């Protein structure tokens, strides 16, 4: 029905005007009739009119309300965006189809910097890698890696990559870009962190400072900087910055990972970021994203693992090296010790000592009265066979050696002690006359002796000689009462005495004594003195005869009979009588004169 | 915890840095002023049971050679202007500084510290000056780095302003 939509719905004129004067009843009837005939249609018409009115209102107000409505909708959820997306995509398609230049022009300012940034970062990464490679190939570390490459058979470039990628992301700052306020901070436990709030602010300030100073805001601002082994990588998003404090060599992938993290945070926390008003709590759920970054990157810093075979090989090698070291150290210590012993040993002068591949070689002098080089070596735990020694004999004038030499030549008896006092020989104690005579004769010819004083040497028989004397003098050859005849048993004893007496004579002569052996015969107190004196003499002769008969005949043997004038004392009268019926020996020693010395 | 960026702005040698030194936590040295042009400190205040972490951007003072760097004002939730009460020109320049701030970041809650109140003899401001600030809706405090007068109050007031308190009252 063509009608002005603004006009209210009215009955048609020919129907409404004609029955006006027929009175109210007719009017009512007409209305009823009209209701019956046109009721449904008129209601429909009324509804349509209202709808048309309303839609007209909406169109007028829509333009006014649309921006607000869109803003409200997008703040509530992304329904609107979803609803519009296909239309916008279709619109873009349509526009590109019609005139591609238009879209290209619009996108150009965005696309250009994005492409430039991508290229710049790729180039920077490439240059970085080249720098690292050059740096490492010439350093000691580089040589170490070359050795590792040779040892493991892995290409050198891969070894470089493996080591160059050792790094650690120590701290991550998520910073609100507009205010510089800290949104989130994550760090590894061992990283020292100063006040992150202030660091975050200052980092923003420094970025602003750099951008202002170099008009570099369009370039993306300060992206990274290095302090020693620390790098700070700054990734910029529309609402927030992500700053990573990295120790070591950050690889290019790290920047990509940071970029992805920041993008993810922007995607998931668009509202909290856009509405940030100082309260960072709504961003708290993003913390695991940051934490993952710390952890993921840490895992690339894994230690190399080895299989059991290389491990065993390394172990064996290590053992061999260890043993080598131990052996070398021990050998060195033994060498040092041996040289020290040789130098300390009396009478050894070391002139040259060499330790080479062919073994040890020693050269020097030795005094035969001092230590024997071979013995010193053996005592130091060295087999003399392993050492080439060239030892020349010499005479040392060291007092110690002079004394040793003197003792060797003079052979002092144990009862005598020799001392050196500034080259002068002093003897204390006792010695035999013969020893002293010989010492006096020899002492001045001993090298190193400058004079001597042997006057204090007490002349005395040696202990051996004294013992022999005592043994002989204790012998009693007993006789029967009134008899001077030797019974068989005493005779046997006397005959056995011959060699002992011979030894005694030899020894006393050797010690420089003249010896007189007197056989003293005695009697008991029975009988007259005269008969007793005769009997005693016969008893002494009888013993001498027995000795002579046994082959012991020497001029030194004399006999005497003392009768009962020099009685021996027994324990009781009976034993006194018995032991006085005897012959005993009396030995007298007298230092021999010079003549006997000459004879020696 | 709520964080707010606060800028401290003033003419050279109005005592901004001294004013806060005793009252803030800091890890940076004063040399940042002459190099980067800003030094960042922190001041915590309690507002109705909420801890507010004021991150103070202490901007290098304005002088003949160099204006304050507008980029440092970006994102500030409030500004503390510092005036040297013994140098009248520093008071006059606050209005220029305010214009710079307004151009850069629009109107933000602001408080003025009339500093060096301990130097009564050299004081050059009058009650009318204070009233003039009041009329503009700027709350102002006389402060002294020496005695500490007014410092805490100024920060607390500013913290409340940034949280939206007193907004109607001040009318900014």
XYZ file of C-alpha atoms in Angstrom, chain B:
172
model
C 49.468 -2.875 45.431
C 48.887 0.105 43.192
C 51.747 1.771 41.352
C 51.657 5.331 40.084
C 54.143 7.273 38.088
C 54.676 10.712 39.568
C 56.827 13.382 37.987
C 58.625 15.962 40.063
C 59.073 19.098 38.068
C 60.592 22.450 38.894
C 63.106 25.076 37.983
C 66.781 24.353 38.517
C 67.875 24.318 42.146
C 64.472 24.449 43.762
C 65.507 21.623 46.012
C 63.501 18.814 44.430
C 66.091 16.195 44.996
C 66.901 17.279 48.527
C 63.227 17.401 49.296
C 62.753 13.721 48.647
C 66.150 12.319 49.460
C 65.333 11.486 53.045
C 61.915 10.112 52.259
C 62.397 7.764 49.382
C 64.066 4.516 48.447
C 66.633 4.912 45.764
C 69.320 2.890 44.072
C 70.536 5.484 41.597
C 72.983 8.284 42.155
C 72.324 11.974 41.529
C 74.561 11.950 38.496
C 71.675 10.557 36.472
C 70.230 14.083 36.508
C 73.111 15.553 34.616
C 73.387 12.599 32.237
C 70.009 11.105 31.478
C 68.077 14.056 32.901
C 65.953 12.057 35.272
C 66.455 9.967 38.384
C 63.941 7.465 39.560
C 63.085 6.888 43.204
C 60.275 5.215 45.001
C 57.963 6.396 47.745
C 55.338 4.217 49.382
C 52.289 5.773 50.969
C 49.180 4.287 52.503
C 45.854 5.534 51.269
C 42.826 4.111 53.067
C 44.593 0.845 53.719
C 45.957 0.533 50.206
C 49.666 0.692 49.648
C 50.453 3.036 46.829
C 53.851 2.703 45.283
C 54.756 6.105 43.893
C 57.494 5.753 41.299
C 59.018 9.211 41.347
C 60.540 10.534 38.174
C 62.681 13.313 39.515
C 63.229 15.356 36.356
C 66.329 17.490 36.020
C 65.470 21.084 36.856
C 64.616 23.455 34.106
C 67.239 26.095 33.413
C 68.007 28.678 30.743
C 69.685 26.153 28.499
C 67.384 23.222 28.719
C 63.706 22.707 29.141
C 62.331 19.635 30.844
C 62.087 16.620 28.549
C 58.394 16.128 27.730
C 58.846 12.440 27.001
C 59.631 11.842 30.675
C 56.186 13.196 31.576
C 54.410 10.581 29.475
C 52.248 8.248 31.502
C 52.497 10.292 34.680
C 49.509 9.968 36.980
C 50.406 13.077 38.888
C 52.869 15.920 39.007
C 54.576 17.449 41.983
C 55.710 20.946 41.117
C 58.454 22.270 43.316
C 58.887 25.994 43.878
C 61.750 27.642 45.716
C 59.961 29.991 48.103
C 62.993 32.196 48.285
C 63.112 32.752 44.517
C 59.997 34.325 43.192
C 60.749 33.532 39.541
C 60.544 29.835 40.266
C 56.941 30.372 41.317
C 56.133 32.256 38.131
C 57.655 29.550 35.999
C 55.412 26.883 37.489
C 52.668 28.078 35.193
C 54.870 27.691 32.146
C 55.856 24.248 33.289
C 52.222 23.404 33.762
C 51.528 24.461 30.173
C 54.268 22.204 28.903
C 52.848 19.325 30.925
C 49.311 20.001 29.791
C 50.389 20.053 26.168
C 52.243 16.788 26.569
C 49.965 14.679 28.712
C 46.890 16.781 29.381
C 45.638 17.745 32.801
C 46.776 15.427 35.549
C 46.414 15.711 39.314
C 49.008 18.112 40.560
C 50.331 19.403 43.837
C 52.703 22.284 44.422
C 55.422 22.222 47.059
C 56.509 25.688 48.173
C 59.922 24.596 49.309
C 62.625 25.910 51.611
C 60.121 27.033 54.230
C 62.902 26.939 56.785
C 64.422 30.044 55.168
C 61.784 32.417 56.533
C 63.936 35.541 56.204
C 64.387 35.160 52.448
C 60.794 34.048 51.796
C 59.360 35.886 48.804
C 55.898 34.424 48.457
C 52.725 35.892 49.855
C 49.454 34.508 50.992
C 47.952 35.780 47.724
C 50.236 33.490 45.749
C 49.028 30.500 47.651
C 45.441 31.614 47.111
C 46.103 31.950 43.419
C 47.109 28.299 43.307
C 44.064 27.356 45.362
C 41.867 29.175 42.907
C 43.351 27.160 40.087
C 42.508 24.063 42.065
C 46.094 23.204 42.945
C 46.622 22.104 46.437
C 49.866 23.504 47.785
C 52.083 22.755 50.729
C 54.915 24.662 52.286
C 57.733 22.186 52.585
C 61.226 21.988 53.912
C 63.853 19.405 53.136
C 65.561 20.481 56.336
C 62.717 19.979 58.785
C 60.656 17.597 56.698
C 57.664 19.864 57.008
C 54.900 19.108 54.522
C 56.765 16.441 52.551
C 54.783 13.400 53.650
C 51.531 15.372 53.410
C 52.262 16.472 49.869
C 52.957 12.916 48.750
C 49.910 11.546 50.510
C 47.719 14.182 49.008
C 49.080 13.467 45.556
C 48.630 9.738 46.069
C 44.990 10.285 46.991
C 44.503 12.488 43.947
C 45.883 9.856 41.642
C 43.488 7.320 43.135
C 40.602 9.658 42.333
C 39.990 10.967 45.827
C 39.424 14.703 46.341
C 38.865 15.055 42.651
C 35.617 16.945 43.009
C 36.912 18.921 45.903
C 39.920 20.108 43.992
C 38.012 20.492 40.805
C 40.812 19.799 38.434
